[in-house]
Tab-separated table of C-alpha atoms in Angstrom:
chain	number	residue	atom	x	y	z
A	26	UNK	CA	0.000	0.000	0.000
A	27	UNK	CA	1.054	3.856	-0.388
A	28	UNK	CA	1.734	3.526	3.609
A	29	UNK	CA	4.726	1.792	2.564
A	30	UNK	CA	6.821	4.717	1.105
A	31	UNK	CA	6.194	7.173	4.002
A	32	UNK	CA	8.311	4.831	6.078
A	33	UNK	CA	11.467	5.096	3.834
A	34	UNK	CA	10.429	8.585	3.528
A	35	UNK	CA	11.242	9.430	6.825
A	36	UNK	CA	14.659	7.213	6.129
A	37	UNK	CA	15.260	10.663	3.505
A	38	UNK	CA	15.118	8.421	0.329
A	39	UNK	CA	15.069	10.752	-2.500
A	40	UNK	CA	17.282	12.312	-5.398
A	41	UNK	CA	20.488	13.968	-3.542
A	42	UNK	CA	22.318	16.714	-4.248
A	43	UNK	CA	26.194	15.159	-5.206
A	44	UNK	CA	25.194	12.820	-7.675
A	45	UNK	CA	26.359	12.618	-11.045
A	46	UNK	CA	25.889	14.534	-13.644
A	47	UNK	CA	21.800	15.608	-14.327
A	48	UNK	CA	20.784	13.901	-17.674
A	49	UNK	CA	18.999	16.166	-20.370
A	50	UNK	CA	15.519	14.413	-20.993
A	51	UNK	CA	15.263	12.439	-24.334
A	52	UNK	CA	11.674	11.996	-25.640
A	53	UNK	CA	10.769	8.663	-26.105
A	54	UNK	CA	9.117	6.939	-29.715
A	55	UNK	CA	5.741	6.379	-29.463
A	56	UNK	CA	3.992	4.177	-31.197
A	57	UNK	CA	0.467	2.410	-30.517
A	58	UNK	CA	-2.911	3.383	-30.058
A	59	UNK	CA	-2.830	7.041	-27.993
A	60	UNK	CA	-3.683	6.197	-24.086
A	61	UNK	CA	-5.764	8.925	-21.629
A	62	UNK	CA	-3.334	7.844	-18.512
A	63	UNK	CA	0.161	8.888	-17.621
A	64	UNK	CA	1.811	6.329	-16.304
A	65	UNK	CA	4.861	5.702	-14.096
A	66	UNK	CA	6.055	4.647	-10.390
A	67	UNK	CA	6.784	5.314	-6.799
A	68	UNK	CA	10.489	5.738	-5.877
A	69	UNK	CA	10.674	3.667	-4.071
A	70	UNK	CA	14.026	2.205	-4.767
A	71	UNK	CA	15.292	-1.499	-4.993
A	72	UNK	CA	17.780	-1.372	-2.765
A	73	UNK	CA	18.520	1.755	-0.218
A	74	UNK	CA	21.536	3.497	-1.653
A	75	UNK	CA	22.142	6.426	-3.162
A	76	UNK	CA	22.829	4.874	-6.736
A	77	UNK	CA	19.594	3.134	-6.484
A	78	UNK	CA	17.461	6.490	-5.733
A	79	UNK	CA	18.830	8.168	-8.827
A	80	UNK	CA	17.469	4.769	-10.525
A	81	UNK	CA	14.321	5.293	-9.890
A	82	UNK	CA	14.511	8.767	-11.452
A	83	UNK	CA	16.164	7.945	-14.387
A	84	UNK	CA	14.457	4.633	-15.087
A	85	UNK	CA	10.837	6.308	-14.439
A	86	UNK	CA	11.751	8.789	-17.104
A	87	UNK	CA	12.525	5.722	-19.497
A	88	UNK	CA	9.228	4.093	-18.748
A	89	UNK	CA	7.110	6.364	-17.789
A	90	UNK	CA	5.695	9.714	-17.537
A	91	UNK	CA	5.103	10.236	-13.454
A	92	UNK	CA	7.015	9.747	-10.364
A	93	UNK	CA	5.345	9.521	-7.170
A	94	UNK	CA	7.510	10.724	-3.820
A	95	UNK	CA	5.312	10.499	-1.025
A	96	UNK	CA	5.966	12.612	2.200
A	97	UNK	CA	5.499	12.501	6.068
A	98	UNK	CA	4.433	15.737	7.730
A	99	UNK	CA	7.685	17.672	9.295
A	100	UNK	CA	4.629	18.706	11.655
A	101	UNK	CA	7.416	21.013	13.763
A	102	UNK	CA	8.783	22.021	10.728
A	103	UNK	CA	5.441	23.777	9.453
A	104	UNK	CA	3.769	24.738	12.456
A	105	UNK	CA	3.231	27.996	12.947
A	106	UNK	CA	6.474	30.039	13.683
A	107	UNK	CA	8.726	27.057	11.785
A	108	UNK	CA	10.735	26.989	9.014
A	109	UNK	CA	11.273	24.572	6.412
A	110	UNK	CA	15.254	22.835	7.198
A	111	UNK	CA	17.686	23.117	5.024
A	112	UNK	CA	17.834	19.211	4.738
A	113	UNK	CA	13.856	19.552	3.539
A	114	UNK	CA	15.076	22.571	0.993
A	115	UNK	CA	17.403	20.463	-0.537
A	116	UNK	CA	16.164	17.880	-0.945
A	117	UNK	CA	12.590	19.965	-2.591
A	118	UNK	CA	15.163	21.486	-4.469
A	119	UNK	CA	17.217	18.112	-5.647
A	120	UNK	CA	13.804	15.939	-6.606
A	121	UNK	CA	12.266	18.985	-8.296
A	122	UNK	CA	15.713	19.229	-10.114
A	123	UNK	CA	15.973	15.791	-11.138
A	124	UNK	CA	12.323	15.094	-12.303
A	125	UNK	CA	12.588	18.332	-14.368
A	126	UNK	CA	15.950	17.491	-16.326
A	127	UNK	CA	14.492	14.050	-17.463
A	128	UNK	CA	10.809	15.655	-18.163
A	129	UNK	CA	9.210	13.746	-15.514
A	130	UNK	CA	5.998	14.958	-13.779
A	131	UNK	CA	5.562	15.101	-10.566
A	132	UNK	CA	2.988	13.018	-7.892
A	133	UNK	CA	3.698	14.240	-4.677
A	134	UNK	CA	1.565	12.537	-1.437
A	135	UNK	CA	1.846	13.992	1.710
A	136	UNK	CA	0.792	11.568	4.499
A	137	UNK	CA	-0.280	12.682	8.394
A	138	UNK	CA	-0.578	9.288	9.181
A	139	UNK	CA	0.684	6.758	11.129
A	140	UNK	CA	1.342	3.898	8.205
A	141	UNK	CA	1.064	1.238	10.854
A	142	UNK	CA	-1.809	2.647	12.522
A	143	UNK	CA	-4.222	4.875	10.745
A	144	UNK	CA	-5.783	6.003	13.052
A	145	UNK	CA	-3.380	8.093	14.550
A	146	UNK	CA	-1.003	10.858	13.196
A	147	UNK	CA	2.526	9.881	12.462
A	148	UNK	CA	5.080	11.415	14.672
A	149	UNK	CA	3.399	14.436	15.927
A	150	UNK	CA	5.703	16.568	18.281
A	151	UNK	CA	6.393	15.739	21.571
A	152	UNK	CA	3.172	16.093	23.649
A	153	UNK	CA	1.065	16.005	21.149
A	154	UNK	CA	0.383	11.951	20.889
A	155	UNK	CA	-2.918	12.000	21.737
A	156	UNK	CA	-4.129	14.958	19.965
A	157	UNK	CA	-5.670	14.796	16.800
A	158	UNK	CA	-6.062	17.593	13.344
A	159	UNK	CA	-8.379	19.569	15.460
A	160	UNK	CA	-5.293	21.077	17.759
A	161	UNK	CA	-4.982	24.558	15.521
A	162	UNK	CA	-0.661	23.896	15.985
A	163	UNK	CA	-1.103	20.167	13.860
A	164	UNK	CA	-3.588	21.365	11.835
A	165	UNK	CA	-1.335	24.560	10.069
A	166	UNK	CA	1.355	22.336	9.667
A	167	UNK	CA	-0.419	20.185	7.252
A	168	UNK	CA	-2.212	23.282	5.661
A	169	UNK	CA	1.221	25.177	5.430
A	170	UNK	CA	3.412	21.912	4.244
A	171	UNK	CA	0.318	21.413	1.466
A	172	UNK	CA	1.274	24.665	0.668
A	173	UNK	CA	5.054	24.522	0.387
A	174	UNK	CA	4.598	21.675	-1.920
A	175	UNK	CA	2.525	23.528	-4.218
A	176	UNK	CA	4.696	26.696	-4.632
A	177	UNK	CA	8.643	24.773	-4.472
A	178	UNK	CA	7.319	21.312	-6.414
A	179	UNK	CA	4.268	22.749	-8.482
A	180	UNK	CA	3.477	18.709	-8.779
A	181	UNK	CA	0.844	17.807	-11.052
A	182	UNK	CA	-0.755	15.771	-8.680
A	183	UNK	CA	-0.793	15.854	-5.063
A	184	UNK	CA	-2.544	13.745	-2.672
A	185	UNK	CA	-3.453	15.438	0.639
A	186	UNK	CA	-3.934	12.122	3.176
A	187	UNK	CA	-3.098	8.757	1.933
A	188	UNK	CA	-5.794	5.565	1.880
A	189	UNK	CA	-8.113	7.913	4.212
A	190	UNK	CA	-10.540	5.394	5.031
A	191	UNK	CA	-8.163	3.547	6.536
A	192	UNK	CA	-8.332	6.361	9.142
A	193	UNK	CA	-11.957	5.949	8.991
A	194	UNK	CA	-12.151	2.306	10.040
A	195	UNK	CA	-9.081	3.115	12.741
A	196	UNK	CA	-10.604	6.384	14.348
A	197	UNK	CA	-13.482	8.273	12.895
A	198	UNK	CA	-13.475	10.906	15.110
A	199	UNK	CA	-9.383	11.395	13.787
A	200	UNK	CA	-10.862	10.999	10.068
A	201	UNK	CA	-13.658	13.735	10.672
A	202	UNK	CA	-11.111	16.010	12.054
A	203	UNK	CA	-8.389	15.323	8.956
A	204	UNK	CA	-11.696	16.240	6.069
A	205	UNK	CA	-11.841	19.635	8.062
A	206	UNK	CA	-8.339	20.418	7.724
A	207	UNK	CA	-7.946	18.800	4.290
A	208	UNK	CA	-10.681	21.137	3.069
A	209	UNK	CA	-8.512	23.727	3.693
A	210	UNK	CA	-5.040	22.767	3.345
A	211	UNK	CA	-7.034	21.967	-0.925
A	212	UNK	CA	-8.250	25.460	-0.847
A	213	UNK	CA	-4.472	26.264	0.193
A	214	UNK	CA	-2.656	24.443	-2.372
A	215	UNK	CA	-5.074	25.072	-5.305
A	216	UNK	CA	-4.521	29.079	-4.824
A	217	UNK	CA	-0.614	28.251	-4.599
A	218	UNK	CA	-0.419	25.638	-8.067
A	219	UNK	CA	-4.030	26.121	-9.526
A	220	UNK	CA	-3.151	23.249	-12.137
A	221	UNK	CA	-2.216	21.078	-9.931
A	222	UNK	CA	-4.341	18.231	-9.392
A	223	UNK	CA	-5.109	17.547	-5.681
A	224	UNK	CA	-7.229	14.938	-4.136
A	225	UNK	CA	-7.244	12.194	-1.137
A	226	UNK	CA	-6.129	9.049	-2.074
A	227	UNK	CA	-8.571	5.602	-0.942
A	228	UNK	CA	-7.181	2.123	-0.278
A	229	UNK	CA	-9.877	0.314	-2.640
A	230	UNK	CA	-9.925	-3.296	-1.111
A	231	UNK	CA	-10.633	-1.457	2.479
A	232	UNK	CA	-13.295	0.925	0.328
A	233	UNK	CA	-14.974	-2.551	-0.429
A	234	UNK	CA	-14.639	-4.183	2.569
A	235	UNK	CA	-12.686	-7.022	1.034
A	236	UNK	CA	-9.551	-7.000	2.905
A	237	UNK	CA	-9.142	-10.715	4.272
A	238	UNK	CA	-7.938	-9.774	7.593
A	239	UNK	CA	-10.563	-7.265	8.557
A	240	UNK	CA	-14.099	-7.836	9.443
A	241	UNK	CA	-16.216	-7.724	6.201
A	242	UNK	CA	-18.239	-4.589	5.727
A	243	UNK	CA	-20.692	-2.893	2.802
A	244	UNK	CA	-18.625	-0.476	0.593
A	245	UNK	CA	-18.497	2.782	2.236
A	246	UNK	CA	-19.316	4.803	-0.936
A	247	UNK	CA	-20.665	7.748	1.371
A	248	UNK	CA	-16.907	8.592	2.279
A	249	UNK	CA	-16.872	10.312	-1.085
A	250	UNK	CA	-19.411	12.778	-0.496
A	251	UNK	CA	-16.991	13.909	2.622
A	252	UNK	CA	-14.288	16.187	-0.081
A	253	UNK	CA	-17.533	17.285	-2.080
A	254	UNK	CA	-15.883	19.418	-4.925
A	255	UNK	CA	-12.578	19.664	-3.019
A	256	UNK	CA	-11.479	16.503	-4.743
A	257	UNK	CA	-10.222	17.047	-8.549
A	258	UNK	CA	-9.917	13.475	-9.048
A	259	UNK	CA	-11.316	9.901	-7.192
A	260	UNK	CA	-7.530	8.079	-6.380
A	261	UNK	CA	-7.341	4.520	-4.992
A	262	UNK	CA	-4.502	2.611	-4.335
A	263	UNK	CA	-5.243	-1.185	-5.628
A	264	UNK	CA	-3.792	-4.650	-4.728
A	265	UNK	CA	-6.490	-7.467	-5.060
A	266	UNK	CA	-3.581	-9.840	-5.125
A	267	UNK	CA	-4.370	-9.760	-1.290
A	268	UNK	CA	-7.882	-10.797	-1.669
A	269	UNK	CA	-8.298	-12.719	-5.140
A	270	UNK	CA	-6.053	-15.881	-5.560
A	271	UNK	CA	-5.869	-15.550	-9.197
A	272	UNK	CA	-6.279	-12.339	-11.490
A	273	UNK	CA	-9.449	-14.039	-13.402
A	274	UNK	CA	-10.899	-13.715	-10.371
A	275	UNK	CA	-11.444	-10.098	-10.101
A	276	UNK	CA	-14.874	-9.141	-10.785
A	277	UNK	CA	-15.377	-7.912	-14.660
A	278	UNK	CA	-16.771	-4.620	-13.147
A	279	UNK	CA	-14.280	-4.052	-10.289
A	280	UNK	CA	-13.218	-1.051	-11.258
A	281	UNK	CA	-15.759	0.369	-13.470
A	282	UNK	CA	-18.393	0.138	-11.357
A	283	UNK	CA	-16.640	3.288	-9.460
A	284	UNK	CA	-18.401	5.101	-12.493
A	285	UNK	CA	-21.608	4.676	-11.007
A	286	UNK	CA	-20.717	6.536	-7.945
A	287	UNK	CA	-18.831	8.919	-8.492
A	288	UNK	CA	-18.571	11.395	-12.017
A	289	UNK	CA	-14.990	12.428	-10.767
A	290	UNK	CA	-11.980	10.991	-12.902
A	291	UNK	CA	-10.734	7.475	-12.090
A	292	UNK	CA	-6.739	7.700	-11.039
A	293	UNK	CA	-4.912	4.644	-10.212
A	294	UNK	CA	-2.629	6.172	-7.511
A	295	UNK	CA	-0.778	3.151	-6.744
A	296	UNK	CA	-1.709	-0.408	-8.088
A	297	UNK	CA	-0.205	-3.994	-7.923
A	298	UNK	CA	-0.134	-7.593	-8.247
A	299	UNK	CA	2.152	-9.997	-6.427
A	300	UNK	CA	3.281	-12.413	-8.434
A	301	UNK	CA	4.613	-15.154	-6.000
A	302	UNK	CA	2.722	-16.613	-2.754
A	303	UNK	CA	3.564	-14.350	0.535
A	304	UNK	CA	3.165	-15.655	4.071
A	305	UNK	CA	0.147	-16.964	5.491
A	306	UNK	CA	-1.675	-17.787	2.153
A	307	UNK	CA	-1.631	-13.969	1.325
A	308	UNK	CA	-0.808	-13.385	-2.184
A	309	UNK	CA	-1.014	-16.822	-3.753
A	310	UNK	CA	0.112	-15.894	-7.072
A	311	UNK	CA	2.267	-16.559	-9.990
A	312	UNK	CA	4.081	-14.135	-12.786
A	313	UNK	CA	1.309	-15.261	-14.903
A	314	UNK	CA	-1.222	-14.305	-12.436
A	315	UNK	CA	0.937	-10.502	-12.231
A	316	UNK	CA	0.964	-10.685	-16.475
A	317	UNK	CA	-3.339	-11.153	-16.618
A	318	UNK	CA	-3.705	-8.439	-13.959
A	319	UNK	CA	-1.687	-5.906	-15.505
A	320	UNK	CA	-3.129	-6.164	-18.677
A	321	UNK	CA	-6.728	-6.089	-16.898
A	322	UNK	CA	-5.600	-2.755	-14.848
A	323	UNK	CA	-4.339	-1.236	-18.361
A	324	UNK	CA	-7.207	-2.351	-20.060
A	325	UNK	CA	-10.120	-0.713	-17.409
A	326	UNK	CA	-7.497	2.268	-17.617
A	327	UNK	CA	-8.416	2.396	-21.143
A	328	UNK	CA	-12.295	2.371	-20.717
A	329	UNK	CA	-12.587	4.341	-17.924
A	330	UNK	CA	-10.263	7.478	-19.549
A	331	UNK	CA	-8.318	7.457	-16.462
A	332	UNK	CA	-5.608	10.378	-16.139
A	333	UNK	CA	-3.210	8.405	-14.295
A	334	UNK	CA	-1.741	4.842	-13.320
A	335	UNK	CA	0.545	3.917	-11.187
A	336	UNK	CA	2.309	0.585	-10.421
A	337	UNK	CA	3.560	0.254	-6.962
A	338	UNK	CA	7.260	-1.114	-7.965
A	339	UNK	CA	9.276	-1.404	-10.516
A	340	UNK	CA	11.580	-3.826	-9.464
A	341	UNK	CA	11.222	-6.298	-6.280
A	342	UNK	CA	12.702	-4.257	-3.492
A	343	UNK	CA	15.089	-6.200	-0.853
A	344	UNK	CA	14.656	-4.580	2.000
A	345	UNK	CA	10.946	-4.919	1.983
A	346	UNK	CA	11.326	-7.927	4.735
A	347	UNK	CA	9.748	-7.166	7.828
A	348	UNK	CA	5.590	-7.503	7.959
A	349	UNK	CA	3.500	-6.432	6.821
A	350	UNK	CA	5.981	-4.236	4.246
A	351	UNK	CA	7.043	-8.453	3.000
A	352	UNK	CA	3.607	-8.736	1.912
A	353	UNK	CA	5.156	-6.699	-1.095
A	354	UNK	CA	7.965	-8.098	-1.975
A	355	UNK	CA	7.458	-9.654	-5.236
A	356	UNK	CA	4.809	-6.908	-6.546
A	357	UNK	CA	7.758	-5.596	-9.090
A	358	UNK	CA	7.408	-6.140	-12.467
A	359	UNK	CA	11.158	-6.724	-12.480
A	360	UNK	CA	12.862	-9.511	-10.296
A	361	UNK	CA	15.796	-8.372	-8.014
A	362	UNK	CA	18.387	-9.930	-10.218
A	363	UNK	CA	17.034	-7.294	-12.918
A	364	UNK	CA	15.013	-10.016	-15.017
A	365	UNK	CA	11.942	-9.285	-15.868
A	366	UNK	CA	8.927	-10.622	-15.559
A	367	UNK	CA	6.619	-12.012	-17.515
A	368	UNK	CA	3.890	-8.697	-16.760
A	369	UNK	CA	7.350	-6.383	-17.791
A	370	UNK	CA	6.557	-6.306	-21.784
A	371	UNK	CA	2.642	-5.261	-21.423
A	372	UNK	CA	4.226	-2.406	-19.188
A	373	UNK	CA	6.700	-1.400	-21.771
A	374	UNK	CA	4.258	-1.486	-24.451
A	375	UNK	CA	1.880	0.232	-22.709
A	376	UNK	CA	4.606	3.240	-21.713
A	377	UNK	CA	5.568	3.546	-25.529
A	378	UNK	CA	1.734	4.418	-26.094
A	379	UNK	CA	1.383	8.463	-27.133
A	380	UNK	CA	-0.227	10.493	-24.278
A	381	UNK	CA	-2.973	12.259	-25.149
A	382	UNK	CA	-5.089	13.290	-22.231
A	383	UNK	CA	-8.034	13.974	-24.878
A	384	UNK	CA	-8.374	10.251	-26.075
A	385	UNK	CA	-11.559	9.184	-24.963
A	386	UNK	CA	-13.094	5.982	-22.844
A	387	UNK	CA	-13.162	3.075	-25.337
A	388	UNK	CA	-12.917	-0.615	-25.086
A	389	UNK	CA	-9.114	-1.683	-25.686
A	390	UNK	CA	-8.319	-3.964	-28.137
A	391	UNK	CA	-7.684	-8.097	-27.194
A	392	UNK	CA	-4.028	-8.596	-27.297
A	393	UNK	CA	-3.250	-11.846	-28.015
A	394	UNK	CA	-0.593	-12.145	-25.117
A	395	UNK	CA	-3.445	-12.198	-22.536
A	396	UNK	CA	-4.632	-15.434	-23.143
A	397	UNK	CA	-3.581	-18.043	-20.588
């Protein structure tokens, strides 16, 4: 899940200033059928090195269009009376840099919460444990670091809370507080980067009630109505890998039945498929399982005109060991001795595909490597 990345995050993964030389960005052939979505991945990186972060720059540029960073709050950072450190500066400056020279755009998501524990805020200052985005101090940090990352990153898309109904199954009284102050830390950042798309993101199995280890509950639809027009686009992160054993599995109308409830755009903010079996019976799967799944999330992409997709992880990552972060280890669509996988070509096809954010919702055509 997005919770993942907030965790390395906070370990200050990210482009660096003393790397190597900056690359000028090449535009890549197209070729294909024009495609609604941009496309790209989190940066996550394979392995935590320097070498490795600059990867995930340069190798999202080659096969893709987007990079997401995600972001804790630097709650003492942005209250009222802080300043921004020169570590956070630099490294604004450094990703900003590096995205820009290789003519990547930007998908910034900055996270209150506690990835381990929705329901409370992550790190809050000393004191302040308890307290939730009501407190006027926590909630002008999150208003005022929205800000920020309008005005120094001018991303074009920024999620303001990550898989929020998480927080709502955690604590609602926390989630009730967080719409408040995400109403207007939006108003905030739209007046700052007026183009830049900004939104909450959803974790869709949890939306659905469908996550194995939780108790089974209706879809909780209503949770939409809470950003009313302060949303620009409905984002879910995605990984039915947890709940469906094999990709034929997944309802034909899994994803496009979000159409009937919403007339917001569709944004795949983070999606994947494992494709080995994990621990406990979680994630059952096989790279051709991965392979059918992709294809399927590229294909509903297609018909439902979505602006954006993207897939969790490149490549396996190694230091994704300890639970419940293991539960992703084999989501990559690359293996961590740089083979790829079988699910690696529909990617690279798909990437080579002409953006045109004008193409309209249509039915894509069977390709012939998706039969079993």
């Amino acid at each position: 899940m997005l919770a993942v990345l907030v965790a390395l995050a906070a370990m200050g993964c990210g482009a660096r200033r003393g790397e190597t030389s900056t690359p000028t960005a090449t535009p890549r052939a197209t070729t294909g059928q024009p495609r609604a979505y941009r496309m790209g991945f989190s940066a996550l990186p394979t392995t935590l090195t320097d070498q490795a972060q600059q990867d995930a720059f340069d190798l999202g540029a080659k096969y893709g269009d987007v990079l997401l960073l995600q972001k804790p709050v630097a709650w003492s950072e942005f209250a009222a009376g802080g300043t921004p450190s020169t570590k956070t500066r630099m490294q604004t400056a450094s990703e900003r840099d590096h995205a820009q020279a290789r003519g990547l755009h930007l998908f910034i998501a900055l996270d209150p919460f506690d990835p381990a524990d929705r329901g409370r805020l992550a790190s809050p200052p000393a004191g302040s444990e308890t307290r939730d985005l009501s407190d006027p101090s926590l909630r002008s940090a999150l208003v005022a670091q929205a800000k920020y990352v309008a005005i120094n990153y001018k991303p074009t898309y920024l999620a303001i809370g990550v898989e929020v109904n998480g927080t709502y199954e955690r604590n609602p009284t926390q989630y009730q507080k967080f719409v408040e102050a995400y109403r207007e830390a939006y108003s905030a950042a739209k007046s700052a980067s007026p183009n830049t798309m900004v939104f909450p993101t959803f974790e869709y199995e949890q939306l659905l009630g469908l996550v194995p280890w939780e108790a089974p509950h209706p879809p909780r639809w209503e949770l939409l109505r809470d950003f009313g027009e302060r949303s620009d686009m409905f984002a879910i992160s995605t990984y039915p890998s947890f709940t469906y054993s094999v990709a034929r599995k997944v309802p034909p109308d899994y994803y496009r039945q979000i159409k009937d409830q919403t007339k917001l755009p569709v944004a795949f903010a983070s999606a994947g498929y494992a494709s080995a079996p994990g621990r406990d019976g979680v994630n059952s799967s096989t790279p051709d399982e991965q392979r059918r799944f992709l294809q399927r999330l590229l294909g509903d992409a297609d018909a439902l005109a979505s602006p954006l997709v993207i897939w969790f992880l490149r490549q396996d990552a190694n230091h994704l060991t300890a639970p419940p972060f293991d539960l992703f280890q084999s989501i990559g669509l690359v293996d961590l001795k740089g083979i790829n996988k079988q699910a690696w070509p529909i990617w690279e096809s798909a990437s080579m595909r002409p953006y045109d954010s004008s193409t309209p919702a249509k039915e894509p055509t069977p390709d012939p490597s998706s039969t079993p």
